[in-house]
């Protein structure tokens, strides 16, 4: 169901495949239970593969986001870029960010065994349908056991008084 990017000789993939909803996809699993340094290294490698604007990112801060029920959430924030990288290029950043800044993302690793009672393909379709109507954090990419989403760093939860 995923479109692969291959070179003319039928060789290995040249970049991420496109998922069912035309977002980049990689058939790579992240182990959220791995040793923190190993997880961070694999996370950075995955983000550099899936998101072109992350190509020159050399280090990240990986902060767990608590409160999830079935998923492990991590806020990935770039902290270092390759020397001489084109950080000021308008095409290398997500909308709304500062000039030349690669925006943080949220990486959602699905809980082990949760696919037995949750249809993750249907969930990804629902997220993309909501995104198409302007709701929720934008799904930027998918991988074998999770999703990369826009980090909603400029928003705050509603207070009970603000709710209808």
PDB file of C-alpha atoms in Angstrom:
ATOM      1  CA  UNK A   1       0.000   0.000   0.000  1.00  0.00           C
ATOM      2  CA  UNK A   2       3.060   2.249   0.169  1.00  0.00           C
ATOM      3  CA  UNK A   3       4.700   3.732  -2.912  1.00  0.00           C
ATOM      4  CA  UNK A   4       8.470   3.149  -2.923  1.00  0.00           C
ATOM      5  CA  UNK A   5      11.048   5.509  -4.321  1.00  0.00           C
ATOM      6  CA  UNK A   6      13.619   3.452  -6.229  1.00  0.00           C
ATOM      7  CA  UNK A   7      16.420   4.367  -8.558  1.00  0.00           C
ATOM      8  CA  UNK A   8      16.284   3.534 -12.287  1.00  0.00           C
ATOM      9  CA  UNK A   9      18.241   0.294 -11.791  1.00  0.00           C
ATOM     10  CA  UNK A  10      15.733  -1.105  -9.312  1.00  0.00           C
ATOM     11  CA  UNK A  11      18.204  -0.562  -6.472  1.00  0.00           C
ATOM     12  CA  UNK A  12      17.462   0.422  -2.893  1.00  0.00           C
ATOM     13  CA  UNK A  13      15.086   3.163  -1.840  1.00  0.00           C
ATOM     14  CA  UNK A  14      16.371   6.666  -2.457  1.00  0.00           C
ATOM     15  CA  UNK A  15      14.240   8.291   0.230  1.00  0.00           C
ATOM     16  CA  UNK A  16      11.102   7.681   2.208  1.00  0.00           C
ATOM     17  CA  UNK A  17       8.201   5.999   0.497  1.00  0.00           C
ATOM     18  CA  UNK A  18       4.925   7.886   0.422  1.00  0.00           C
ATOM     19  CA  UNK A  19       2.258   6.530   2.737  1.00  0.00           C
ATOM     20  CA  UNK A  20      -1.368   5.903   1.858  1.00  0.00           C
ATOM     21  CA  UNK A  21      -2.208   9.560   2.507  1.00  0.00           C
ATOM     22  CA  UNK A  22       0.740  11.014   0.577  1.00  0.00           C
ATOM     23  CA  UNK A  23       2.851  11.695   3.657  1.00  0.00           C
ATOM     24  CA  UNK A  24       6.370  10.238   3.858  1.00  0.00           C
ATOM     25  CA  UNK A  25       6.530   6.720   5.300  1.00  0.00           C
ATOM     26  CA  UNK A  26       9.391   4.493   6.448  1.00  0.00           C
ATOM     27  CA  UNK A  27       9.037   0.821   7.360  1.00  0.00           C
ATOM     28  CA  UNK A  28      11.207   1.374  10.442  1.00  0.00           C
ATOM     29  CA  UNK A  29      10.200   0.628  14.023  1.00  0.00           C
ATOM     30  CA  UNK A  30      11.253   2.779  16.965  1.00  0.00           C
ATOM     31  CA  UNK A  31      11.713   1.060  20.326  1.00  0.00           C
ATOM     32  CA  UNK A  32      10.591   3.579  22.929  1.00  0.00           C
ATOM     33  CA  UNK A  33      11.935   1.223  25.605  1.00  0.00           C
ATOM     34  CA  UNK A  34      15.504   1.427  24.262  1.00  0.00           C
ATOM     35  CA  UNK A  35      18.320   3.036  26.248  1.00  0.00           C
ATOM     36  CA  UNK A  36      17.803   6.835  26.016  1.00  0.00           C
ATOM     37  CA  UNK A  37      20.948   7.532  23.959  1.00  0.00           C
ATOM     38  CA  UNK A  38      20.115   4.776  21.486  1.00  0.00           C
ATOM     39  CA  UNK A  39      16.479   5.903  21.204  1.00  0.00           C
ATOM     40  CA  UNK A  40      17.566   9.509  20.577  1.00  0.00           C
ATOM     41  CA  UNK A  41      20.046   8.423  17.892  1.00  0.00           C
ATOM     42  CA  UNK A  42      17.459   6.254  16.102  1.00  0.00           C
ATOM     43  CA  UNK A  43      14.835   8.980  16.431  1.00  0.00           C
ATOM     44  CA  UNK A  44      17.132  11.556  14.814  1.00  0.00           C
ATOM     45  CA  UNK A  45      17.994   9.135  12.012  1.00  0.00           C
ATOM     46  CA  UNK A  46      14.293   8.496  11.358  1.00  0.00           C
ATOM     47  CA  UNK A  47      13.444  12.220  11.320  1.00  0.00           C
ATOM     48  CA  UNK A  48      16.319  12.994   8.949  1.00  0.00           C
ATOM     49  CA  UNK A  49      15.053  10.266   6.606  1.00  0.00           C
ATOM     50  CA  UNK A  50      11.390  11.294   6.687  1.00  0.00           C
ATOM     51  CA  UNK A  51      11.516  15.102   6.820  1.00  0.00           C
ATOM     52  CA  UNK A  52      13.686  16.901   4.233  1.00  0.00           C
ATOM     53  CA  UNK A  53      14.000  20.025   6.388  1.00  0.00           C
ATOM     54  CA  UNK A  54      15.703  17.876   9.072  1.00  0.00           C
ATOM     55  CA  UNK A  55      18.521  16.737   6.720  1.00  0.00           C
ATOM     56  CA  UNK A  56      21.098  19.083   8.298  1.00  0.00           C
ATOM     57  CA  UNK A  57      20.021  18.529  11.922  1.00  0.00           C
ATOM     58  CA  UNK A  58      22.890  16.899  13.833  1.00  0.00           C
ATOM     59  CA  UNK A  59      21.510  16.742  17.378  1.00  0.00           C
ATOM     60  CA  UNK A  60      18.167  16.936  19.152  1.00  0.00           C
ATOM     61  CA  UNK A  61      16.621  17.275  22.560  1.00  0.00           C
ATOM     62  CA  UNK A  62      14.202  14.374  23.050  1.00  0.00           C
ATOM     63  CA  UNK A  63      11.729  15.142  25.839  1.00  0.00           C
ATOM     64  CA  UNK A  64       9.038  12.654  26.871  1.00  0.00           C
ATOM     65  CA  UNK A  65       5.489  14.003  26.903  1.00  0.00           C
ATOM     66  CA  UNK A  66       3.497  12.443  29.712  1.00  0.00           C
ATOM     67  CA  UNK A  67      -0.194  11.704  29.937  1.00  0.00           C
ATOM     68  CA  UNK A  68      -0.648   9.324  27.016  1.00  0.00           C
ATOM     69  CA  UNK A  69      -2.702   6.186  27.511  1.00  0.00           C
ATOM     70  CA  UNK A  70      -1.606   3.857  24.703  1.00  0.00           C
ATOM     71  CA  UNK A  71       1.277   5.757  23.031  1.00  0.00           C
ATOM     72  CA  UNK A  72       4.742   6.999  23.964  1.00  0.00           C
ATOM     73  CA  UNK A  73       5.057  10.657  22.935  1.00  0.00           C
ATOM     74  CA  UNK A  74       8.361  12.498  22.494  1.00  0.00           C
ATOM     75  CA  UNK A  75       8.957  16.151  21.665  1.00  0.00           C
ATOM     76  CA  UNK A  76      11.968  16.259  19.320  1.00  0.00           C
ATOM     77  CA  UNK A  77      13.633  19.679  19.126  1.00  0.00           C
ATOM     78  CA  UNK A  78      16.671  20.362  16.898  1.00  0.00           C
ATOM     79  CA  UNK A  79      19.649  21.643  18.904  1.00  0.00           C
ATOM     80  CA  UNK A  80      22.500  21.527  16.358  1.00  0.00           C
ATOM     81  CA  UNK A  81      22.790  21.788  12.568  1.00  0.00           C
ATOM     82  CA  UNK A  82      25.599  20.746  10.215  1.00  0.00           C
ATOM     83  CA  UNK A  83      28.237  23.425   9.645  1.00  0.00           C
ATOM     84  CA  UNK A  84      27.402  25.456   6.540  1.00  0.00           C
ATOM     85  CA  UNK A  85      23.828  24.188   6.366  1.00  0.00           C
ATOM     86  CA  UNK A  86      21.267  26.379   4.651  1.00  0.00           C
ATOM     87  CA  UNK A  87      19.330  27.137   7.839  1.00  0.00           C
ATOM     88  CA  UNK A  88      17.940  30.355   6.367  1.00  0.00           C
ATOM     89  CA  UNK A  89      16.391  28.698   3.298  1.00  0.00           C
ATOM     90  CA  UNK A  90      12.629  29.306   3.410  1.00  0.00           C
ATOM     91  CA  UNK A  91      11.957  25.768   2.142  1.00  0.00           C
ATOM     92  CA  UNK A  92      13.677  24.151   5.125  1.00  0.00           C
ATOM     93  CA  UNK A  93      11.146  25.126   7.763  1.00  0.00           C
ATOM     94  CA  UNK A  94       7.535  24.439   8.604  1.00  0.00           C
ATOM     95  CA  UNK A  95       5.023  27.265   8.404  1.00  0.00           C
ATOM     96  CA  UNK A  96       4.854  29.687  11.306  1.00  0.00           C
ATOM     97  CA  UNK A  97       8.433  29.230  12.490  1.00  0.00           C
ATOM     98  CA  UNK A  98      11.239  31.704  12.731  1.00  0.00           C
ATOM     99  CA  UNK A  99      13.297  32.266   9.603  1.00  0.00           C
ATOM    100  CA  UNK A 100      15.644  29.325   9.087  1.00  0.00           C
ATOM    101  CA  UNK A 101      14.414  27.398  12.100  1.00  0.00           C
ATOM    102  CA  UNK A 102      13.533  23.717  11.797  1.00  0.00           C
ATOM    103  CA  UNK A 103      10.433  23.324  13.936  1.00  0.00           C
ATOM    104  CA  UNK A 104      10.119  20.755  16.744  1.00  0.00           C
ATOM    105  CA  UNK A 105       7.916  17.727  16.108  1.00  0.00           C
ATOM    106  CA  UNK A 106       6.034  15.225  18.232  1.00  0.00           C
ATOM    107  CA  UNK A 107       6.872  11.583  17.613  1.00  0.00           C
ATOM    108  CA  UNK A 108       4.097   9.179  18.570  1.00  0.00           C
ATOM    109  CA  UNK A 109       5.244   5.570  19.071  1.00  0.00           C
ATOM    110  CA  UNK A 110       2.219   3.295  19.247  1.00  0.00           C
ATOM    111  CA  UNK A 111       2.008   1.140  22.367  1.00  0.00           C
ATOM    112  CA  UNK A 112       3.143  -2.483  22.074  1.00  0.00           C
ATOM    113  CA  UNK A 113       0.235  -4.758  21.223  1.00  0.00           C
ATOM    114  CA  UNK A 114      -2.282  -1.933  20.867  1.00  0.00           C
ATOM    115  CA  UNK A 115      -2.850  -2.798  17.221  1.00  0.00           C
ATOM    116  CA  UNK A 116      -4.782  -5.833  18.545  1.00  0.00           C
ATOM    117  CA  UNK A 117      -7.621  -3.493  19.569  1.00  0.00           C
ATOM    118  CA  UNK A 118      -6.886  -0.288  17.618  1.00  0.00           C
ATOM    119  CA  UNK A 119      -6.903  -0.094  13.821  1.00  0.00           C
ATOM    120  CA  UNK A 120      -3.872   2.180  13.324  1.00  0.00           C
ATOM    121  CA  UNK A 121      -4.455   2.514   9.554  1.00  0.00           C
ATOM    122  CA  UNK A 122      -7.997   3.758  10.238  1.00  0.00           C
ATOM    123  CA  UNK A 123      -6.646   6.073  12.951  1.00  0.00           C
ATOM    124  CA  UNK A 124      -4.086   7.537  10.524  1.00  0.00           C
ATOM    125  CA  UNK A 125      -6.841   8.079   7.926  1.00  0.00           C
ATOM    126  CA  UNK A 126      -9.003   9.808  10.543  1.00  0.00           C
ATOM    127  CA  UNK A 127      -6.116  12.083  11.577  1.00  0.00           C
ATOM    128  CA  UNK A 128      -5.482  13.042   7.944  1.00  0.00           C
ATOM    129  CA  UNK A 129      -9.224  13.700   7.394  1.00  0.00           C
ATOM    130  CA  UNK A 130      -9.262  15.971  10.455  1.00  0.00           C
ATOM    131  CA  UNK A 131      -6.089  17.705   9.207  1.00  0.00           C
ATOM    132  CA  UNK A 132      -7.730  18.313   5.814  1.00  0.00           C
ATOM    133  CA  UNK A 133     -10.489  20.196   7.644  1.00  0.00           C
ATOM    134  CA  UNK A 134      -8.077  22.242   9.760  1.00  0.00           C
ATOM    135  CA  UNK A 135      -8.232  20.231  12.984  1.00  0.00           C
ATOM    136  CA  UNK A 136      -5.516  18.657  15.117  1.00  0.00           C
ATOM    137  CA  UNK A 137      -1.762  18.467  14.863  1.00  0.00           C
ATOM    138  CA  UNK A 138      -0.717  17.929  11.249  1.00  0.00           C
ATOM    139  CA  UNK A 139       0.519  14.428  10.460  1.00  0.00           C
ATOM    140  CA  UNK A 140       3.925  14.995   8.818  1.00  0.00           C
ATOM    141  CA  UNK A 141       4.990  11.370   8.305  1.00  0.00           C
ATOM    142  CA  UNK A 142       4.348   7.809   9.394  1.00  0.00           C
ATOM    143  CA  UNK A 143       6.616   4.907  10.275  1.00  0.00           C
ATOM    144  CA  UNK A 144       6.037   1.228  11.043  1.00  0.00           C
ATOM    145  CA  UNK A 145       4.879   1.751  14.625  1.00  0.00           C
ATOM    146  CA  UNK A 146       4.027   5.418  14.818  1.00  0.00           C
ATOM    147  CA  UNK A 147       3.536   8.869  13.429  1.00  0.00           C
ATOM    148  CA  UNK A 148       5.420  12.192  13.280  1.00  0.00           C
ATOM    149  CA  UNK A 149       3.176  15.173  14.006  1.00  0.00           C
ATOM    150  CA  UNK A 150       3.435  18.927  14.132  1.00  0.00           C
ATOM    151  CA  UNK A 151       4.299  20.129  17.646  1.00  0.00           C
ATOM    152  CA  UNK A 152       1.623  22.544  18.817  1.00  0.00           C
ATOM    153  CA  UNK A 153       4.058  24.574  20.909  1.00  0.00           C
ATOM    154  CA  UNK A 154       2.195  27.866  20.582  1.00  0.00           C
ATOM    155  CA  UNK A 155      -1.108  26.570  21.948  1.00  0.00           C
ATOM    156  CA  UNK A 156      -2.402  25.852  25.425  1.00  0.00           C
ATOM    157  CA  UNK A 157      -5.220  23.671  26.686  1.00  0.00           C
ATOM    158  CA  UNK A 158      -8.573  25.320  27.301  1.00  0.00           C
ATOM    159  CA  UNK A 159      -9.557  26.002  30.865  1.00  0.00           C
ATOM    160  CA  UNK A 160     -12.920  24.709  32.129  1.00  0.00           C
ATOM    161  CA  UNK A 161     -14.237  28.291  32.119  1.00  0.00           C
ATOM    162  CA  UNK A 162     -13.469  28.577  28.371  1.00  0.00           C
ATOM    163  CA  UNK A 163     -15.378  25.418  27.467  1.00  0.00           C
ATOM    164  CA  UNK A 164     -18.994  25.733  26.321  1.00  0.00           C
TER     165      UNK A 164
END
